[in-house]
PDB file of C-alpha atoms in Angstrom:
ATOM      1  CA  MET A   1      50.636-164.163 147.133  1.00 42.00           C
ATOM      2  CA  SER A   2      51.980-160.629 146.788  1.00 50.00           C
ATOM      3  CA  LEU A   3      55.635-159.851 147.391  1.00 45.00           C
ATOM      4  CA  PRO A   4      56.652-157.232 150.007  1.00 55.00           C
ATOM      5  CA  PHE A   5      58.849-155.498 147.426  1.00 56.00           C
ATOM      6  CA  PRO A   6      58.387-153.064 145.940  1.00 58.00           C
ATOM      7  CA  PRO A   7      56.510-151.584 148.915  1.00 61.00           C
ATOM      8  CA  ARG A   8      53.027-150.319 148.132  1.00 66.00           C
ATOM      9  CA  THR A   9      52.503-147.920 151.015  1.00 73.00           C
ATOM     10  CA  LEU A  10      53.801-144.381 150.788  1.00 71.00           C
ATOM     11  CA  ALA A  11      55.217-144.499 154.318  1.00 72.00           C
ATOM     12  CA  VAL A  12      57.416-147.523 153.635  1.00 76.00           C
ATOM     13  CA  ARG A  13      58.600-146.101 150.334  1.00 77.00           C
ATOM     14  CA  LEU A  14      59.589-142.801 151.910  1.00 77.00           C
ATOM     15  CA  PHE A  15      61.237-144.606 154.791  1.00 78.00           C
ATOM     16  CA  LEU A  16      63.359-146.817 152.540  1.00 79.00           C
ATOM     17  CA  LEU A  17      64.268-143.926 150.265  1.00 80.00           C
ATOM     18  CA  LEU A  18      65.320-141.717 153.166  1.00 77.00           C
ATOM     19  CA  LEU A  19      67.258-144.500 154.859  1.00 79.00           C
ATOM     20  CA  ALA A  20      69.076-145.455 151.657  1.00 82.00           C
ATOM     21  CA  GLY A  21      70.021-141.851 150.958  1.00 82.00           C
ATOM     22  CA  VAL A  22      71.347-141.242 154.442  1.00 79.00           C
ATOM     23  CA  LEU A  23      73.314-144.498 154.488  1.00 81.00           C
ATOM     24  CA  ALA A  24      74.824-143.743 151.082  1.00 84.00           C
ATOM     25  CA  ALA A  25      75.856-140.279 152.260  1.00 83.00           C
ATOM     26  CA  VAL A  26      77.404-141.721 155.430  1.00 80.00           C
ATOM     27  CA  LEU A  27      79.337-144.390 153.525  1.00 82.00           C
ATOM     28  CA  VAL A  28      80.658-141.888 150.986  1.00 85.00           C
ATOM     29  CA  THR A  29      81.685-139.503 153.778  1.00 84.00           C
ATOM     30  CA  MET A  30      83.444-142.287 155.674  1.00 82.00           C
ATOM     31  CA  GLY A  31      85.254-143.388 152.516  1.00 84.00           C
ATOM     32  CA  LEU A  32      86.460-139.869 151.804  1.00 87.00           C
ATOM     33  CA  ALA A  33      87.511-139.415 155.434  1.00 85.00           C
ATOM     34  CA  MET A  34      89.502-142.673 155.435  1.00 85.00           C
ATOM     35  CA  ARG A  35      91.158-141.715 152.161  1.00 87.00           C
ATOM     36  CA  GLU A  36      92.115-138.302 153.530  1.00 89.00           C
ATOM     37  CA  ARG A  37      93.397-139.965 156.701  1.00 85.00           C
ATOM     38  CA  GLY A  38      95.623-142.203 154.582  1.00 82.00           C
ATOM     39  CA  HIS A  39      97.023-139.196 152.740  1.00 83.00           C
ATOM     40  CA  LEU A  40      97.719-137.397 156.018  1.00 85.00           C
ATOM     41  CA  LEU A  41      99.486-140.422 157.477  1.00 81.00           C
ATOM     42  CA  GLN A  42     101.549-140.785 154.317  1.00 79.00           C
ATOM     43  CA  SER A  43     102.553-137.126 154.462  1.00 83.00           C
ATOM     44  CA  PHE A  44     103.404-137.427 158.165  1.00 86.00           C
ATOM     45  CA  ARG A  45     105.624-140.459 157.510  1.00 81.00           C
ATOM     46  CA  GLU A  46     107.394-138.630 154.692  1.00 84.00           C
ATOM     47  CA  HIS A  47     108.123-135.566 156.809  1.00 89.00           C
ATOM     48  CA  ALA A  48     109.180-137.641 159.830  1.00 88.00           C
ATOM     49  CA  ALA A  49     111.580-139.700 157.708  1.00 87.00           C
ATOM     50  CA  ALA A  50     112.935-136.554 156.047  1.00 90.00           C
ATOM     51  CA  GLU A  51     113.546-134.919 159.427  1.00 92.00           C
ATOM     52  CA  ARG A  52     115.512-137.928 160.693  1.00 91.00           C
ATOM     53  CA  ILE A  53     117.679-138.010 157.568  1.00 92.00           C
ATOM     54  CA  ALA A  54     118.145-134.226 157.676  1.00 93.00           C
ATOM     55  CA  ASP A  55     119.291-134.297 161.312  1.00 93.00           C
ATOM     56  CA  MET A  56     121.939-136.896 160.509  1.00 92.00           C
ATOM     57  CA  LEU A  57     123.069-134.988 157.420  1.00 93.00           C
ATOM     58  CA  HIS A  58     123.471-131.805 159.435  1.00 93.00           C
ATOM     59  CA  LEU A  59     125.671-133.677 161.911  1.00 91.00           C
ATOM     60  CA  LEU A  60     127.827-135.037 159.087  1.00 91.00           C
ATOM     61  CA  ALA A  61     127.986-131.645 157.377  1.00 91.00           C
ATOM     62  CA  ALA A  62     129.466-130.120 160.534  1.00 91.00           C
ATOM     63  CA  LEU A  63     132.420-132.535 160.343  1.00 91.00           C
ATOM     64  CA  PRO A  64     135.444-132.235 158.058  1.00 91.00           C
ATOM     65  CA  PRO A  65     135.173-134.495 154.970  1.00 88.00           C
ATOM     66  CA  GLU A  66     137.984-136.787 156.127  1.00 86.00           C
ATOM     67  CA  GLN A  67     136.196-137.485 159.429  1.00 88.00           C
ATOM     68  CA  ARG A  68     132.780-138.395 158.060  1.00 87.00           C
ATOM     69  CA  SER A  69     133.690-141.993 157.238  1.00 83.00           C
ATOM     70  CA  ALA A  70     134.929-142.592 160.779  1.00 85.00           C
ATOM     71  CA  ALA A  71     131.807-140.963 162.191  1.00 87.00           C
ATOM     72  CA  ALA A  72     129.635-143.174 159.955  1.00 83.00           C
ATOM     73  CA  HIS A  73     131.262-146.323 161.377  1.00 83.00           C
ATOM     74  CA  ALA A  74     130.323-145.167 164.872  1.00 85.00           C
ATOM     75  CA  LEU A  75     126.611-145.203 163.999  1.00 83.00           C
ATOM     76  CA  PRO A  76     124.465-148.280 164.767  1.00 82.00           C
ATOM     77  CA  SER A  77     125.151-150.608 161.842  1.00 75.00           C
ATOM     78  CA  GLY A  78     121.687-152.122 161.893  1.00 78.00           C
ATOM     79  CA  GLN A  79     119.972-148.768 161.596  1.00 85.00           C
ATOM     80  CA  TRP A  80     122.215-146.411 159.614  1.00 88.00           C
ATOM     81  CA  ARG A  81     124.294-146.857 156.500  1.00 87.00           C
ATOM     82  CA  VAL A  82     126.515-144.004 155.350  1.00 88.00           C
ATOM     83  CA  GLU A  83     128.814-144.297 152.343  1.00 87.00           C
ATOM     84  CA  THR A  84     131.090-141.668 150.863  1.00 83.00           C
ATOM     85  CA  GLU A  85     132.751-141.566 147.459  1.00 73.00           C
ATOM     86  CA  GLU A  86     136.075-142.407 149.059  1.00 64.00           C
ATOM     87  CA  ASN A  87     135.118-145.764 150.553  1.00 55.00           C
ATOM     88  CA  ALA A  88     132.208-147.107 148.492  1.00 50.00           C
ATOM     89  CA  SER A  89     129.806-146.454 145.671  1.00 55.00           C
ATOM     90  CA  THR A  90     127.178-143.818 146.319  1.00 54.00           C
ATOM     91  CA  GLU A  91     124.741-145.250 143.784  1.00 59.00           C
ATOM     92  CA  SER A  92     121.511-146.769 145.067  1.00 60.00           C
ATOM     93  CA  ALA A  93     119.480-149.580 143.527  1.00 60.00           C
ATOM     94  CA  HIS A  94     116.241-147.897 144.592  1.00 66.00           C
ATOM     95  CA  PRO A  95     114.482-145.442 142.242  1.00 71.00           C
ATOM     96  CA  SER A  96     114.368-141.854 143.389  1.00 74.00           C
ATOM     97  CA  LEU A  97     111.041-140.361 144.465  1.00 80.00           C
ATOM     98  CA  PRO A  98     110.802-136.705 143.405  1.00 85.00           C
ATOM     99  CA  ARG A  99     108.184-135.877 146.024  1.00 87.00           C
ATOM    100  CA  PHE A 100     110.246-137.287 148.893  1.00 88.00           C
ATOM    101  CA  ALA A 101     113.363-135.615 147.487  1.00 90.00           C
ATOM    102  CA  THR A 102     111.548-132.276 147.591  1.00 92.00           C
ATOM    103  CA  VAL A 103     110.457-132.850 151.208  1.00 91.00           C
ATOM    104  CA  LEU A 104     114.010-133.794 152.180  1.00 92.00           C
ATOM    105  CA  ALA A 105     115.474-130.781 150.361  1.00 92.00           C
ATOM    106  CA  GLU A 106     113.195-128.493 152.372  1.00 93.00           C
ATOM    107  CA  ALA A 107     114.294-130.206 155.580  1.00 92.00           C
ATOM    108  CA  VAL A 108     118.073-129.998 154.966  1.00 93.00           C
ATOM    109  CA  GLY A 109     118.096-126.460 153.580  1.00 91.00           C
ATOM    110  CA  PRO A 110     120.124-124.933 150.742  1.00 92.00           C
ATOM    111  CA  SER A 111     123.534-125.882 152.153  1.00 90.00           C
ATOM    112  CA  ILE A 112     123.080-129.569 151.186  1.00 93.00           C
ATOM    113  CA  ARG A 113     122.026-130.564 147.683  1.00 93.00           C
ATOM    114  CA  VAL A 114     119.660-133.545 147.487  1.00 92.00           C
ATOM    115  CA  GLU A 115     120.367-135.470 144.277  1.00 91.00           C
ATOM    116  CA  ALA A 116     118.052-138.430 144.955  1.00 89.00           C
ATOM    117  CA  ALA A 117     115.845-139.742 147.760  1.00 90.00           C
ATOM    118  CA  TRP A 118     113.866-142.944 148.198  1.00 87.00           C
ATOM    119  CA  ARG A 119     111.544-144.789 150.542  1.00 82.00           C
ATOM    120  CA  THR A 120     111.097-148.503 150.054  1.00 78.00           C
ATOM    121  CA  GLN A 121     110.070-151.790 151.615  1.00 60.00           C
ATOM    122  CA  ASP A 122     112.555-154.074 153.261  1.00 52.00           C
ATOM    123  CA  PRO A 123     113.735-156.503 150.518  1.00 51.00           C
ATOM    124  CA  ALA A 124     113.432-159.343 153.043  1.00 51.00           C
ATOM    125  CA  CYS A 125     109.686-158.766 153.424  1.00 52.00           C
ATOM    126  CA  ARG A 126     107.786-161.217 151.223  1.00 47.00           C
ATOM    127  CA  ASP A 127     104.357-161.091 152.851  1.00 48.00           C
ATOM    128  CA  GLY A 128     102.709-159.278 149.956  1.00 48.00           C
ATOM    129  CA  PRO A 129     100.980-155.907 149.548  1.00 47.00           C
ATOM    130  CA  GLY A 130      99.319-154.539 152.647  1.00 51.00           C
ATOM    131  CA  LYS A 131     101.138-156.913 155.029  1.00 53.00           C
ATOM    132  CA  CYS A 132     104.600-155.355 155.029  1.00 55.00           C
ATOM    133  CA  PRO A 133     105.299-152.200 157.037  1.00 54.00           C
ATOM    134  CA  PRO A 134     104.586-149.035 154.999  1.00 53.00           C
ATOM    135  CA  VAL A 135     108.194-147.795 155.246  1.00 53.00           C
ATOM    136  CA  ARG A 136     111.267-149.798 156.171  1.00 75.00           C
ATOM    137  CA  ILE A 137     114.182-148.118 154.370  1.00 83.00           C
ATOM    138  CA  VAL A 138     114.607-144.408 153.684  1.00 87.00           C
ATOM    139  CA  GLY A 139     117.675-142.946 152.065  1.00 90.00           C
ATOM    140  CA  ALA A 140     119.196-140.198 149.972  1.00 91.00           C
ATOM    141  CA  ARG A 141     122.209-139.271 147.910  1.00 91.00           C
ATOM    142  CA  VAL A 142     123.389-135.747 148.685  1.00 93.00           C
ATOM    143  CA  LEU A 143     126.201-133.370 147.840  1.00 92.00           C
ATOM    144  CA  PHE A 144     127.705-131.331 150.655  1.00 93.00           C
ATOM    145  CA  ALA A 145     128.963-127.782 150.281  1.00 90.00           C
ATOM    146  CA  ASP A 146     132.560-129.098 150.149  1.00 90.00           C
ATOM    147  CA  ASP A 147     131.644-131.211 147.054  1.00 89.00           C
ATOM    148  CA  GLN A 148     131.676-134.539 148.879  1.00 90.00           C
ATOM    149  CA  ARG A 149     128.913-136.894 147.760  1.00 90.00           C
ATOM    150  CA  VAL A 150     127.352-139.121 150.424  1.00 91.00           C
ATOM    151  CA  LEU A 151     124.775-141.882 150.399  1.00 91.00           C
ATOM    152  CA  ILE A 152     122.784-142.293 153.619  1.00 91.00           C
ATOM    153  CA  GLU A 153     120.128-144.885 154.459  1.00 90.00           C
ATOM    154  CA  GLU A 154     118.098-145.594 157.570  1.00 89.00           C
ATOM    155  CA  THR A 155     116.409-148.918 158.280  1.00 86.00           C
ATOM    156  CA  ARG A 156     113.425-148.684 160.600  1.00 77.00           C
ATOM    157  CA  GLU A 157     112.050-151.529 162.690  1.00 69.00           C
ATOM    158  CA  PRO A 158     108.512-152.548 161.722  1.00 59.00           C
ATOM    159  CA  PRO A 159     105.724-151.168 163.911  1.00 57.00           C
ATOM    160  CA  SER A 160     103.909-153.505 166.233  1.00 57.00           C
ATOM    161  CA  PRO A 161     100.993-155.255 164.506  1.00 53.00           C
ATOM    162  CA  HIS A 162      97.559-153.802 165.111  1.00 55.00           C
ATOM    163  CA  PRO A 163      94.604-156.018 165.976  1.00 53.00           C
ATOM    164  CA  PRO A 164      92.107-156.531 163.154  1.00 52.00           C
ATOM    165  CA  ARG A 165      89.473-153.809 163.000  1.00 58.00           C
ATOM    166  CA  GLY A 166      86.989-155.411 160.643  1.00 56.00           C
ATOM    167  CA  ALA A 167      84.559-156.692 163.289  1.00 64.00           C
ATOM    168  CA  PRO A 168      84.332-153.439 165.327  1.00 75.00           C
ATOM    169  CA  PHE A 169      83.886-151.448 162.128  1.00 69.00           C
ATOM    170  CA  ILE A 170      81.000-153.645 160.950  1.00 75.00           C
ATOM    171  CA  ALA A 171      79.416-153.554 164.420  1.00 79.00           C
ATOM    172  CA  ASN A 172      79.626-149.761 164.535  1.00 77.00           C
ATOM    173  CA  LEU A 173      78.185-149.559 161.037  1.00 74.00           C
ATOM    174  CA  LEU A 174      75.234-151.756 162.032  1.00 78.00           C
ATOM    175  CA  ILE A 175      74.590-149.651 165.123  1.00 83.00           C
ATOM    176  CA  LEU A 176      74.688-146.498 163.003  1.00 79.00           C
ATOM    177  CA  ALA A 177      72.313-148.058 160.469  1.00 78.00           C
ATOM    178  CA  GLY A 178      69.906-148.993 163.263  1.00 82.00           C
ATOM    179  CA  ILE A 179      69.913-145.472 164.695  1.00 83.00           C
ATOM    180  CA  LEU A 180      69.376-143.973 161.246  1.00 79.00           C
ATOM    181  CA  ALA A 181      66.532-146.399 160.590  1.00 80.00           C
ATOM    182  CA  VAL A 182      64.740-145.378 163.789  1.00 83.00           C
ATOM    183  CA  VAL A 183      65.230-141.669 163.070  1.00 81.00           C
ATOM    184  CA  ALA A 184      64.101-142.088 159.455  1.00 79.00           C
ATOM    185  CA  TRP A 185      60.973-143.990 160.527  1.00 80.00           C
ATOM    186  CA  PHE A 186      59.935-141.302 163.010  1.00 81.00           C
ATOM    187  CA  ALA A 187      60.689-138.599 160.426  1.00 79.00           C
ATOM    188  CA  VAL A 188      58.420-140.309 157.886  1.00 78.00           C
ATOM    189  CA  ARG A 189      55.645-140.706 160.440  1.00 78.00           C
ATOM    190  CA  LEU A 190      55.954-137.035 161.410  1.00 79.00           C
ATOM    191  CA  VAL A 191      55.748-135.953 157.771  1.00 76.00           C
ATOM    192  CA  LEU A 192      52.818-138.219 156.873  1.00 76.00           C
ATOM    193  CA  GLN A 193      50.737-137.572 159.984  1.00 77.00           C
ATOM    194  CA  PRO A 194      49.219-134.284 158.666  1.00 76.00           C
ATOM    195  CA  LEU A 195      48.460-135.984 155.355  1.00 71.00           C
ATOM    196  CA  ARG A 196      46.634-138.788 157.108  1.00 74.00           C
ATOM    197  CA  ARG A 197      44.554-136.324 159.112  1.00 74.00           C
ATOM    198  CA  LEU A 198      43.717-134.429 155.935  1.00 73.00           C
ATOM    199  CA  SER A 199      42.719-137.667 154.260  1.00 72.00           C
ATOM    200  CA  GLN A 200      40.475-138.609 157.205  1.00 72.00           C
ATOM    201  CA  VAL A 201      38.838-135.175 157.157  1.00 70.00           C
ATOM    202  CA  ALA A 202      38.229-135.460 153.421  1.00 70.00           C
ATOM    203  CA  GLU A 203      36.647-138.891 153.830  1.00 70.00           C
ATOM    204  CA  ALA A 204      34.438-137.590 156.657  1.00 68.00           C
ATOM    205  CA  PHE A 205      33.031-134.835 154.395  1.00 70.00           C
ATOM    206  CA  GLY A 206      32.437-137.435 151.725  1.00 57.00           C
TER     207      GLY A 206
END
């Protein structure tokens, strides 16, 4: 009993080779596209967080130094934390991220010096990698033009959970594979049809 693999006919071999090549190209393209999408989302989150922090810093910079502590207490306590050198320590337990610090420095402008900036998970989140929200706490330590150093942090609520996308992705991939298989089969038949006619003509002449 002979096995169906490896295929012996030229048509099946060409069909499988073409289908495998196209599927590999599609999978690689999708992987690169998803990776680029992740980078774009990460960059968008960084710039959005930097803009929110920069807006609040500009509001504080417009106030006299002695009024900034009172203004900080008027902010929503569950969302914003602002500390000055006069009323608390301006040191943060989170490591500074140079890339985010650069983005924040561009957002605030030259009038405010960004000494450190960070983006981190909520310490209360213990669900493990991939299950916690991508960004929960963003903050910075800055120096105003009047030489007052301020620590500012914003805590963001987690986004609403998204439904799992594994099943639709697999279904779409199977549909795409089926379409590619049909197209590849017709392409192989179209290519081999002249060869079959030539072979029949050659056999007829003996």
